[in-house]
Amino acid sequence: MARASLKDQLIESGVETLHRGGYHHVGVRAIVADAKVPQGSFTNHFASKEAFGLEVVSRYFESILEVVDRTLLDESRPPLDRLRAYFGTISGLLAERDWRHGCLIGNMSLEATEQSEAIRERLDAIFAEWTAPFAVAIRAGQASGDIRADLDPDETAEFLLAAWQGAMLRMKVERAPRALEAFTRLVFTTVLVAPAES
């Protein structure tokens, strides 16, 4: 197997470093130390910390898209099960981190968007791409009669992702899954439920 390039090593390590320490609080020295590469490697591969942040966010989103492919876009599952599987999978990943770090994309949205227009634009594009598979699952659920037909799929998809991000923020404060559990319970017992026929 080919050895990872120093750039790739920095990005891979940077996902964890920024996730754990935050974009603003982590300097280049800490980034290269965590990646175990020479300090000059950073400036050889990235024009700025902003450029590095853009690469890290994109790499992190790749891992989210892998979850999306296995859950929201898995047509072998009923649509509601796809949605449950997505939130359940992410909850499992958050539990592995003891409910501490939340979502790197959400964290970067809070930290970097006021200072970096490039990061803001990238995050905006990520959220648009991320929302689409939720809408696909919602439309499939409406077609099968499992999700209420009066919801706009795109608007509901945006709501679900935004509310989930908010629940993860609360989770970080509490360092407990209560907000995630409340989100899941309300979404699947109230928000999406097709009304019973009278």
mmCIF file with all atom_site columns, C-alpha atoms in Angstrom:
data_model
loop_
_atom_site.group_PDB
_atom_site.id
_atom_site.type_symbol
_atom_site.label_atom_id
_atom_site.label_alt_id
_atom_site.label_comp_id
_atom_site.label_asym_id
_atom_site.label_entity_id
_atom_site.label_seq_id
_atom_site.pdbx_PDB_ins_code
_atom_site.Cartn_x
_atom_site.Cartn_y
_atom_site.Cartn_z
_atom_site.occupancy
_atom_site.B_iso_or_equiv
_atom_site.pdbx_formal_charge
_atom_site.auth_seq_id
_atom_site.auth_comp_id
_atom_site.auth_asym_id
_atom_site.auth_atom_id
_atom_site.pdbx_PDB_model_num
ATOM 1   C CA . MET A 1 1   ? 0.000   0.000  0.000  1.00 0.00 ? 1   MET A CA 1
ATOM 2   C CA . ALA A 1 2   ? 1.315   3.428  -0.950 1.00 0.00 ? 2   ALA A CA 1
ATOM 3   C CA . ARG A 1 3   ? 2.336   5.674  1.903  1.00 0.00 ? 3   ARG A CA 1
ATOM 4   C CA . ALA A 1 4   ? -0.053  8.564  2.507  1.00 0.00 ? 4   ALA A CA 1
ATOM 5   C CA . SER A 1 5   ? 1.262   11.926 1.378  1.00 0.00 ? 5   SER A CA 1
ATOM 6   C CA . LEU A 1 6   ? 2.141   14.481 4.024  1.00 0.00 ? 6   LEU A CA 1
ATOM 7   C CA . LYS A 1 7   ? -0.756  16.603 2.795  1.00 0.00 ? 7   LYS A CA 1
ATOM 8   C CA . ASP A 1 8   ? -3.176  13.729 3.245  1.00 0.00 ? 8   ASP A CA 1
ATOM 9   C CA . GLN A 1 9   ? -1.669  12.982 6.642  1.00 0.00 ? 9   GLN A CA 1
ATOM 10  C CA . LEU A 1 10  ? -2.231  16.590 7.703  1.00 0.00 ? 10  LEU A CA 1
ATOM 11  C CA . ILE A 1 11  ? -5.837  16.568 6.506  1.00 0.00 ? 11  ILE A CA 1
ATOM 12  C CA . GLU A 1 12  ? -6.675  13.222 8.126  1.00 0.00 ? 12  GLU A CA 1
ATOM 13  C CA . SER A 1 13  ? -5.091  14.246 11.400 1.00 0.00 ? 13  SER A CA 1
ATOM 14  C CA . GLY A 1 14  ? -6.608  17.716 11.089 1.00 0.00 ? 14  GLY A CA 1
ATOM 15  C CA . VAL A 1 15  ? -10.127 16.324 11.086 1.00 0.00 ? 15  VAL A CA 1
ATOM 16  C CA . GLU A 1 16  ? -9.512  14.976 14.589 1.00 0.00 ? 16  GLU A CA 1
ATOM 17  C CA . THR A 1 17  ? -7.458  17.953 15.749 1.00 0.00 ? 17  THR A CA 1
ATOM 18  C CA . LEU A 1 18  ? -10.050 20.557 14.738 1.00 0.00 ? 18  LEU A CA 1
ATOM 19  C CA . HIS A 1 19  ? -12.931 18.378 15.885 1.00 0.00 ? 19  HIS A CA 1
ATOM 20  C CA . ARG A 1 20  ? -11.387 18.056 19.324 1.00 0.00 ? 20  ARG A CA 1
ATOM 21  C CA . GLY A 1 21  ? -9.888  21.510 19.729 1.00 0.00 ? 21  GLY A CA 1
ATOM 22  C CA . GLY A 1 22  ? -11.871 23.851 17.489 1.00 0.00 ? 22  GLY A CA 1
ATOM 23  C CA . TYR A 1 23  ? -10.847 25.888 14.466 1.00 0.00 ? 23  TYR A CA 1
ATOM 24  C CA . HIS A 1 24  ? -9.871  29.070 16.298 1.00 0.00 ? 24  HIS A CA 1
ATOM 25  C CA . HIS A 1 25  ? -8.208  27.481 19.306 1.00 0.00 ? 25  HIS A CA 1
ATOM 26  C CA . VAL A 1 26  ? -5.862  25.187 17.394 1.00 0.00 ? 26  VAL A CA 1
ATOM 27  C CA . GLY A 1 27  ? -2.764  26.708 15.805 1.00 0.00 ? 27  GLY A CA 1
ATOM 28  C CA . VAL A 1 28  ? -0.544  25.417 13.040 1.00 0.00 ? 28  VAL A CA 1
ATOM 29  C CA . ARG A 1 29  ? 2.021   24.193 15.564 1.00 0.00 ? 29  ARG A CA 1
ATOM 30  C CA . ALA A 1 30  ? -0.558  21.918 17.192 1.00 0.00 ? 30  ALA A CA 1
ATOM 31  C CA . ILE A 1 31  ? -1.806  20.757 13.799 1.00 0.00 ? 31  ILE A CA 1
ATOM 32  C CA . VAL A 1 32  ? 1.622   19.614 12.622 1.00 0.00 ? 32  VAL A CA 1
ATOM 33  C CA . ALA A 1 33  ? 2.456   18.117 16.022 1.00 0.00 ? 33  ALA A CA 1
ATOM 34  C CA . ASP A 1 34  ? -0.712  16.004 15.979 1.00 0.00 ? 34  ASP A CA 1
ATOM 35  C CA . ALA A 1 35  ? -0.017  14.938 12.399 1.00 0.00 ? 35  ALA A CA 1
ATOM 36  C CA . LYS A 1 36  ? 3.611   14.126 13.300 1.00 0.00 ? 36  LYS A CA 1
ATOM 37  C CA . VAL A 1 37  ? 4.980   16.007 10.310 1.00 0.00 ? 37  VAL A CA 1
ATOM 38  C CA . PRO A 1 38  ? 7.587   18.784 10.041 1.00 0.00 ? 38  PRO A CA 1
ATOM 39  C CA . GLN A 1 39  ? 6.257   22.328 10.485 1.00 0.00 ? 39  GLN A CA 1
ATOM 40  C CA . GLY A 1 40  ? 7.318   23.282 6.969  1.00 0.00 ? 40  GLY A CA 1
ATOM 41  C CA . SER A 1 41  ? 4.980   20.627 5.576  1.00 0.00 ? 41  SER A CA 1
ATOM 42  C CA . PHE A 1 42  ? 1.996   22.771 6.428  1.00 0.00 ? 42  PHE A CA 1
ATOM 43  C CA . THR A 1 43  ? 3.104   25.796 4.440  1.00 0.00 ? 43  THR A CA 1
ATOM 44  C CA . ASN A 1 44  ? 4.264   23.542 1.599  1.00 0.00 ? 44  ASN A CA 1
ATOM 45  C CA . HIS A 1 45  ? 0.733   22.202 1.155  1.00 0.00 ? 45  HIS A CA 1
ATOM 46  C CA . PHE A 1 46  ? -1.613  24.947 2.367  1.00 0.00 ? 46  PHE A CA 1
ATOM 47  C CA . ALA A 1 47  ? -1.541  28.651 1.573  1.00 0.00 ? 47  ALA A CA 1
ATOM 48  C CA . SER A 1 48  ? -3.243  29.446 4.881  1.00 0.00 ? 48  SER A CA 1
ATOM 49  C CA . LYS A 1 49  ? -5.076  27.977 7.838  1.00 0.00 ? 49  LYS A CA 1
ATOM 50  C CA . GLU A 1 50  ? -8.290  28.866 6.000  1.00 0.00 ? 50  GLU A CA 1
ATOM 51  C CA . ALA A 1 51  ? -7.227  26.706 3.041  1.00 0.00 ? 51  ALA A CA 1
ATOM 52  C CA . PHE A 1 52  ? -6.460  23.896 5.469  1.00 0.00 ? 52  PHE A CA 1
ATOM 53  C CA . GLY A 1 53  ? -9.850  24.328 7.146  1.00 0.00 ? 53  GLY A CA 1
ATOM 54  C CA . LEU A 1 54  ? -11.595 24.015 3.790  1.00 0.00 ? 54  LEU A CA 1
ATOM 55  C CA . GLU A 1 55  ? -9.821  20.728 3.076  1.00 0.00 ? 55  GLU A CA 1
ATOM 56  C CA . VAL A 1 56  ? -10.574 19.372 6.534  1.00 0.00 ? 56  VAL A CA 1
ATOM 57  C CA . VAL A 1 57  ? -14.282 20.218 6.284  1.00 0.00 ? 57  VAL A CA 1
ATOM 58  C CA . SER A 1 58  ? -14.489 18.522 2.899  1.00 0.00 ? 58  SER A CA 1
ATOM 59  C CA . ARG A 1 59  ? -12.733 15.400 4.204  1.00 0.00 ? 59  ARG A CA 1
ATOM 60  C CA . TYR A 1 60  ? -15.044 15.241 7.214  1.00 0.00 ? 60  TYR A CA 1
ATOM 61  C CA . PHE A 1 61  ? -18.071 15.579 4.946  1.00 0.00 ? 61  PHE A CA 1
ATOM 62  C CA . GLU A 1 62  ? -16.849 12.591 2.930  1.00 0.00 ? 62  GLU A CA 1
ATOM 63  C CA . SER A 1 63  ? -17.276 10.476 6.069  1.00 0.00 ? 63  SER A CA 1
ATOM 64  C CA . ILE A 1 64  ? -20.798 11.852 6.528  1.00 0.00 ? 64  ILE A CA 1
ATOM 65  C CA . LEU A 1 65  ? -21.646 10.973 2.932  1.00 0.00 ? 65  LEU A CA 1
ATOM 66  C CA . GLU A 1 66  ? -20.570 7.390  3.613  1.00 0.00 ? 66  GLU A CA 1
ATOM 67  C CA . VAL A 1 67  ? -23.188 7.260  6.387  1.00 0.00 ? 67  VAL A CA 1
ATOM 68  C CA . VAL A 1 68  ? -25.734 8.870  4.051  1.00 0.00 ? 68  VAL A CA 1
ATOM 69  C CA . ASP A 1 69  ? -25.070 6.204  1.402  1.00 0.00 ? 69  ASP A CA 1
ATOM 70  C CA . ARG A 1 70  ? -25.551 3.380  3.917  1.00 0.00 ? 70  ARG A CA 1
ATOM 71  C CA . THR A 1 71  ? -28.724 4.836  5.416  1.00 0.00 ? 71  THR A CA 1
ATOM 72  C CA . LEU A 1 72  ? -30.707 7.593  3.686  1.00 0.00 ? 72  LEU A CA 1
ATOM 73  C CA . LEU A 1 73  ? -29.943 6.328  0.182  1.00 0.00 ? 73  LEU A CA 1
ATOM 74  C CA . ASP A 1 74  ? -30.324 2.609  0.965  1.00 0.00 ? 74  ASP A CA 1
ATOM 75  C CA . GLU A 1 75  ? -33.397 1.720  -1.074 1.00 0.00 ? 75  GLU A CA 1
ATOM 76  C CA . SER A 1 76  ? -33.523 -1.768 0.446  1.00 0.00 ? 76  SER A CA 1
ATOM 77  C CA . ARG A 1 77  ? -34.861 -0.143 3.639  1.00 0.00 ? 77  ARG A CA 1
ATOM 78  C CA . PRO A 1 78  ? -38.306 1.395  4.094  1.00 0.00 ? 78  PRO A CA 1
ATOM 79  C CA . PRO A 1 79  ? -37.998 5.212  4.044  1.00 0.00 ? 79  PRO A CA 1
ATOM 80  C CA . LEU A 1 80  ? -38.637 5.758  7.757  1.00 0.00 ? 80  LEU A CA 1
ATOM 81  C CA . ASP A 1 81  ? -36.050 3.097  8.561  1.00 0.00 ? 81  ASP A CA 1
ATOM 82  C CA . ARG A 1 82  ? -33.530 4.973  6.392  1.00 0.00 ? 82  ARG A CA 1
ATOM 83  C CA . LEU A 1 83  ? -34.067 8.109  8.464  1.00 0.00 ? 83  LEU A CA 1
ATOM 84  C CA . ARG A 1 84  ? -33.928 6.182  11.755 1.00 0.00 ? 84  ARG A CA 1
ATOM 85  C CA . ALA A 1 85  ? -30.744 4.441  10.616 1.00 0.00 ? 85  ALA A CA 1
ATOM 86  C CA . TYR A 1 86  ? -29.075 7.745  9.789  1.00 0.00 ? 86  TYR A CA 1
ATOM 87  C CA . PHE A 1 87  ? -29.808 9.352  13.142 1.00 0.00 ? 87  PHE A CA 1
ATOM 88  C CA . GLY A 1 88  ? -29.010 6.110  14.957 1.00 0.00 ? 88  GLY A CA 1
ATOM 89  C CA . THR A 1 89  ? -25.651 5.747  13.209 1.00 0.00 ? 89  THR A CA 1
ATOM 90  C CA . ILE A 1 90  ? -24.647 9.339  13.971 1.00 0.00 ? 90  ILE A CA 1
ATOM 91  C CA . SER A 1 91  ? -25.782 8.921  17.583 1.00 0.00 ? 91  SER A CA 1
ATOM 92  C CA . GLY A 1 92  ? -23.521 5.894  17.856 1.00 0.00 ? 92  GLY A CA 1
ATOM 93  C CA . LEU A 1 93  ? -20.550 7.895  16.573 1.00 0.00 ? 93  LEU A CA 1
ATOM 94  C CA . LEU A 1 94  ? -21.297 10.686 19.046 1.00 0.00 ? 94  LEU A CA 1
ATOM 95  C CA . ALA A 1 95  ? -21.519 8.175  21.884 1.00 0.00 ? 95  ALA A CA 1
ATOM 96  C CA . GLU A 1 96  ? -18.022 6.935  20.996 1.00 0.00 ? 96  GLU A CA 1
ATOM 97  C CA . ARG A 1 97  ? -16.816 10.480 21.700 1.00 0.00 ? 97  ARG A CA 1
ATOM 98  C CA . ASP A 1 98  ? -18.665 10.614 25.030 1.00 0.00 ? 98  ASP A CA 1
ATOM 99  C CA . TRP A 1 99  ? -21.109 13.216 23.679 1.00 0.00 ? 99  TRP A CA 1
ATOM 100 C CA . ARG A 1 100 ? -18.346 15.871 23.686 1.00 0.00 ? 100 ARG A CA 1
ATOM 101 C CA . HIS A 1 101 ? -17.527 17.073 20.211 1.00 0.00 ? 101 HIS A CA 1
ATOM 102 C CA . GLY A 1 102 ? -20.685 17.116 18.141 1.00 0.00 ? 102 GLY A CA 1
ATOM 103 C CA . CYS A 1 103 ? -20.439 17.642 14.398 1.00 0.00 ? 103 CYS A CA 1
ATOM 104 C CA . LEU A 1 104 ? -17.336 19.264 12.938 1.00 0.00 ? 104 LEU A CA 1
ATOM 105 C CA . ILE A 1 105 ? -19.427 20.941 10.238 1.00 0.00 ? 105 ILE A CA 1
ATOM 106 C CA . GLY A 1 106 ? -21.772 22.400 12.848 1.00 0.00 ? 106 GLY A CA 1
ATOM 107 C CA . ASN A 1 107 ? -18.829 23.472 14.983 1.00 0.00 ? 107 ASN A CA 1
ATOM 108 C CA . MET A 1 108 ? -17.136 25.173 12.029 1.00 0.00 ? 108 MET A CA 1
ATOM 109 C CA . SER A 1 109 ? -20.424 26.877 11.155 1.00 0.00 ? 109 SER A CA 1
ATOM 110 C CA . LEU A 1 110 ? -20.390 28.524 14.568 1.00 0.00 ? 110 LEU A CA 1
ATOM 111 C CA . GLU A 1 111 ? -16.684 29.275 14.664 1.00 0.00 ? 111 GLU A CA 1
ATOM 112 C CA . ALA A 1 112 ? -15.494 30.276 11.235 1.00 0.00 ? 112 ALA A CA 1
ATOM 113 C CA . THR A 1 113 ? -18.305 31.676 9.100  1.00 0.00 ? 113 THR A CA 1
ATOM 114 C CA . GLU A 1 114 ? -18.054 35.246 10.395 1.00 0.00 ? 114 GLU A CA 1
ATOM 115 C CA . GLN A 1 115 ? -14.301 35.405 9.701  1.00 0.00 ? 115 GLN A CA 1
ATOM 116 C CA . SER A 1 116 ? -14.031 33.383 6.500  1.00 0.00 ? 116 SER A CA 1
ATOM 117 C CA . GLU A 1 117 ? -16.280 33.893 3.497  1.00 0.00 ? 117 GLU A CA 1
ATOM 118 C CA . ALA A 1 118 ? -14.646 30.929 1.746  1.00 0.00 ? 118 ALA A CA 1
ATOM 119 C CA . ILE A 1 119 ? -15.462 28.588 4.630  1.00 0.00 ? 119 ILE A CA 1
ATOM 120 C CA . ARG A 1 120 ? -18.982 30.011 4.886  1.00 0.00 ? 120 ARG A CA 1
ATOM 121 C CA . GLU A 1 121 ? -19.585 29.359 1.184  1.00 0.00 ? 121 GLU A CA 1
ATOM 122 C CA . ARG A 1 122 ? -18.202 25.823 1.428  1.00 0.00 ? 122 ARG A CA 1
ATOM 123 C CA . LEU A 1 123 ? -20.378 25.040 4.435  1.00 0.00 ? 123 LEU A CA 1
ATOM 124 C CA . ASP A 1 124 ? -23.425 26.449 2.662  1.00 0.00 ? 124 ASP A CA 1
ATOM 125 C CA . ALA A 1 125 ? -22.752 24.132 -0.282 1.00 0.00 ? 125 ALA A CA 1
ATOM 126 C CA . ILE A 1 126 ? -22.246 21.194 2.075  1.00 0.00 ? 126 ILE A CA 1
ATOM 127 C CA . PHE A 1 127 ? -25.572 21.785 3.811  1.00 0.00 ? 127 PHE A CA 1
ATOM 128 C CA . ALA A 1 128 ? -27.341 21.942 0.444  1.00 0.00 ? 128 ALA A CA 1
ATOM 129 C CA . GLU A 1 129 ? -25.767 18.639 -0.644 1.00 0.00 ? 129 GLU A CA 1
ATOM 130 C CA . TRP A 1 130 ? -26.439 17.075 2.754  1.00 0.00 ? 130 TRP A CA 1
ATOM 131 C CA . THR A 1 131 ? -30.124 18.071 2.756  1.00 0.00 ? 131 THR A CA 1
ATOM 132 C CA . ALA A 1 132 ? -30.953 16.455 -0.580 1.00 0.00 ? 132 ALA A CA 1
ATOM 133 C CA . PRO A 1 133 ? -30.803 12.784 0.576  1.00 0.00 ? 133 PRO A CA 1
ATOM 134 C CA . PHE A 1 134 ? -33.153 13.586 3.471  1.00 0.00 ? 134 PHE A CA 1
ATOM 135 C CA . ALA A 1 135 ? -35.627 14.950 0.936  1.00 0.00 ? 135 ALA A CA 1
ATOM 136 C CA . VAL A 1 136 ? -35.246 11.776 -1.145 1.00 0.00 ? 136 VAL A CA 1
ATOM 137 C CA . ALA A 1 137 ? -36.158 9.612  1.855  1.00 0.00 ? 137 ALA A CA 1
ATOM 138 C CA . ILE A 1 138 ? -39.069 11.885 2.779  1.00 0.00 ? 138 ILE A CA 1
ATOM 139 C CA . ARG A 1 139 ? -40.494 11.764 -0.751 1.00 0.00 ? 139 ARG A CA 1
ATOM 140 C CA . ALA A 1 140 ? -40.203 7.969  -0.750 1.00 0.00 ? 140 ALA A CA 1
ATOM 141 C CA . GLY A 1 141 ? -42.004 7.841  2.589  1.00 0.00 ? 141 GLY A CA 1
ATOM 142 C CA . GLN A 1 142 ? -44.766 10.047 1.276  1.00 0.00 ? 142 GLN A CA 1
ATOM 143 C CA . ALA A 1 143 ? -45.134 7.832  -1.785 1.00 0.00 ? 143 ALA A CA 1
ATOM 144 C CA . SER A 1 144 ? -45.467 4.763  0.448  1.00 0.00 ? 144 SER A CA 1
ATOM 145 C CA . GLY A 1 145 ? -47.912 6.513  2.798  1.00 0.00 ? 145 GLY A CA 1
ATOM 146 C CA . ASP A 1 146 ? -45.578 6.288  5.804  1.00 0.00 ? 146 ASP A CA 1
ATOM 147 C CA . ILE A 1 147 ? -44.787 10.011 5.985  1.00 0.00 ? 147 ILE A CA 1
ATOM 148 C CA . ARG A 1 148 ? -47.479 12.669 5.956  1.00 0.00 ? 148 ARG A CA 1
ATOM 149 C CA . ALA A 1 149 ? -48.183 13.997 2.501  1.00 0.00 ? 149 ALA A CA 1
ATOM 150 C CA . ASP A 1 150 ? -48.758 17.611 3.521  1.00 0.00 ? 150 ASP A CA 1
ATOM 151 C CA . LEU A 1 151 ? -45.058 18.238 4.218  1.00 0.00 ? 151 LEU A CA 1
ATOM 152 C CA . ASP A 1 152 ? -42.818 19.906 1.675  1.00 0.00 ? 152 ASP A CA 1
ATOM 153 C CA . PRO A 1 153 ? -39.951 17.381 1.342  1.00 0.00 ? 153 PRO A CA 1
ATOM 154 C CA . ASP A 1 154 ? -37.208 19.958 0.777  1.00 0.00 ? 154 ASP A CA 1
ATOM 155 C CA . GLU A 1 155 ? -38.357 22.232 3.587  1.00 0.00 ? 155 GLU A CA 1
ATOM 156 C CA . THR A 1 156 ? -38.767 19.264 5.943  1.00 0.00 ? 156 THR A CA 1
ATOM 157 C CA . ALA A 1 157 ? -35.312 17.985 5.042  1.00 0.00 ? 157 ALA A CA 1
ATOM 158 C CA . GLU A 1 158 ? -33.821 21.377 5.910  1.00 0.00 ? 158 GLU A CA 1
ATOM 159 C CA . PHE A 1 159 ? -35.758 21.411 9.174  1.00 0.00 ? 159 PHE A CA 1
ATOM 160 C CA . LEU A 1 160 ? -34.572 17.928 10.160 1.00 0.00 ? 160 LEU A CA 1
ATOM 161 C CA . LEU A 1 161 ? -30.917 18.715 9.528  1.00 0.00 ? 161 LEU A CA 1
ATOM 162 C CA . ALA A 1 162 ? -31.104 22.099 11.273 1.00 0.00 ? 162 ALA A CA 1
ATOM 163 C CA . ALA A 1 163 ? -32.950 20.670 14.281 1.00 0.00 ? 163 ALA A CA 1
ATOM 164 C CA . TRP A 1 164 ? -30.494 17.771 14.500 1.00 0.00 ? 164 TRP A CA 1
ATOM 165 C CA . GLN A 1 165 ? -27.589 20.208 14.499 1.00 0.00 ? 165 GLN A CA 1
ATOM 166 C CA . GLY A 1 166 ? -29.278 22.094 17.332 1.00 0.00 ? 166 GLY A CA 1
ATOM 167 C CA . ALA A 1 167 ? -29.792 18.887 19.283 1.00 0.00 ? 167 ALA A CA 1
ATOM 168 C CA . MET A 1 168 ? -26.101 18.080 18.903 1.00 0.00 ? 168 MET A CA 1
ATOM 169 C CA . LEU A 1 169 ? -25.176 21.502 20.293 1.00 0.00 ? 169 LEU A CA 1
ATOM 170 C CA . ARG A 1 170 ? -27.354 20.860 23.339 1.00 0.00 ? 170 ARG A CA 1
ATOM 171 C CA . MET A 1 171 ? -25.815 17.388 23.635 1.00 0.00 ? 171 MET A CA 1
ATOM 172 C CA . LYS A 1 172 ? -22.351 18.967 23.825 1.00 0.00 ? 172 LYS A CA 1
ATOM 173 C CA . VAL A 1 173 ? -23.471 21.251 26.640 1.00 0.00 ? 173 VAL A CA 1
ATOM 174 C CA . GLU A 1 174 ? -25.057 18.425 28.600 1.00 0.00 ? 174 GLU A CA 1
ATOM 175 C CA . ARG A 1 175 ? -22.540 15.761 27.554 1.00 0.00 ? 175 ARG A CA 1
ATOM 176 C CA . ALA A 1 176 ? -25.474 13.419 27.387 1.00 0.00 ? 176 ALA A CA 1
ATOM 177 C CA . PRO A 1 177 ? -27.802 12.137 24.648 1.00 0.00 ? 177 PRO A CA 1
ATOM 178 C CA . ARG A 1 178 ? -31.064 13.532 26.072 1.00 0.00 ? 178 ARG A CA 1
ATOM 179 C CA . ALA A 1 179 ? -31.531 16.160 23.318 1.00 0.00 ? 179 ALA A CA 1
ATOM 180 C CA . LEU A 1 180 ? -30.822 13.622 20.569 1.00 0.00 ? 180 LEU A CA 1
ATOM 181 C CA . GLU A 1 181 ? -33.305 11.202 22.072 1.00 0.00 ? 181 GLU A CA 1
ATOM 182 C CA . ALA A 1 182 ? -35.962 13.917 22.354 1.00 0.00 ? 182 ALA A CA 1
ATOM 183 C CA . PHE A 1 183 ? -35.359 14.943 18.741 1.00 0.00 ? 183 PHE A CA 1
ATOM 184 C CA . THR A 1 184 ? -35.713 11.365 17.513 1.00 0.00 ? 184 THR A CA 1
ATOM 185 C CA . ARG A 1 185 ? -38.812 10.679 19.588 1.00 0.00 ? 185 ARG A CA 1
ATOM 186 C CA . LEU A 1 186 ? -40.624 13.820 18.400 1.00 0.00 ? 186 LEU A CA 1
ATOM 187 C CA . VAL A 1 187 ? -39.635 13.426 14.754 1.00 0.00 ? 187 VAL A CA 1
ATOM 188 C CA . PHE A 1 188 ? -40.828 9.836  14.486 1.00 0.00 ? 188 PHE A CA 1
ATOM 189 C CA . THR A 1 189 ? -43.938 10.088 16.680 1.00 0.00 ? 189 THR A CA 1
ATOM 190 C CA . THR A 1 190 ? -45.183 13.536 15.662 1.00 0.00 ? 190 THR A CA 1
ATOM 191 C CA . VAL A 1 191 ? -43.449 15.481 12.900 1.00 0.00 ? 191 VAL A CA 1
ATOM 192 C CA . LEU A 1 192 ? -43.339 12.867 10.147 1.00 0.00 ? 192 LEU A CA 1
ATOM 193 C CA . VAL A 1 193 ? -46.239 10.648 11.134 1.00 0.00 ? 193 VAL A CA 1
ATOM 194 C CA . ALA A 1 194 ? -49.005 10.242 8.596  1.00 0.00 ? 194 ALA A CA 1
ATOM 195 C CA . PRO A 1 195 ? -52.382 10.848 10.302 1.00 0.00 ? 195 PRO A CA 1
ATOM 196 C CA . ALA A 1 196 ? -54.445 7.753  10.934 1.00 0.00 ? 196 ALA A CA 1
ATOM 197 C CA . GLU A 1 197 ? -57.402 7.367  8.619  1.00 0.00 ? 197 GLU A CA 1
ATOM 198 C CA . SER A 1 198 ? -60.708 7.872  10.389 1.00 0.00 ? 198 SER A CA 1
#
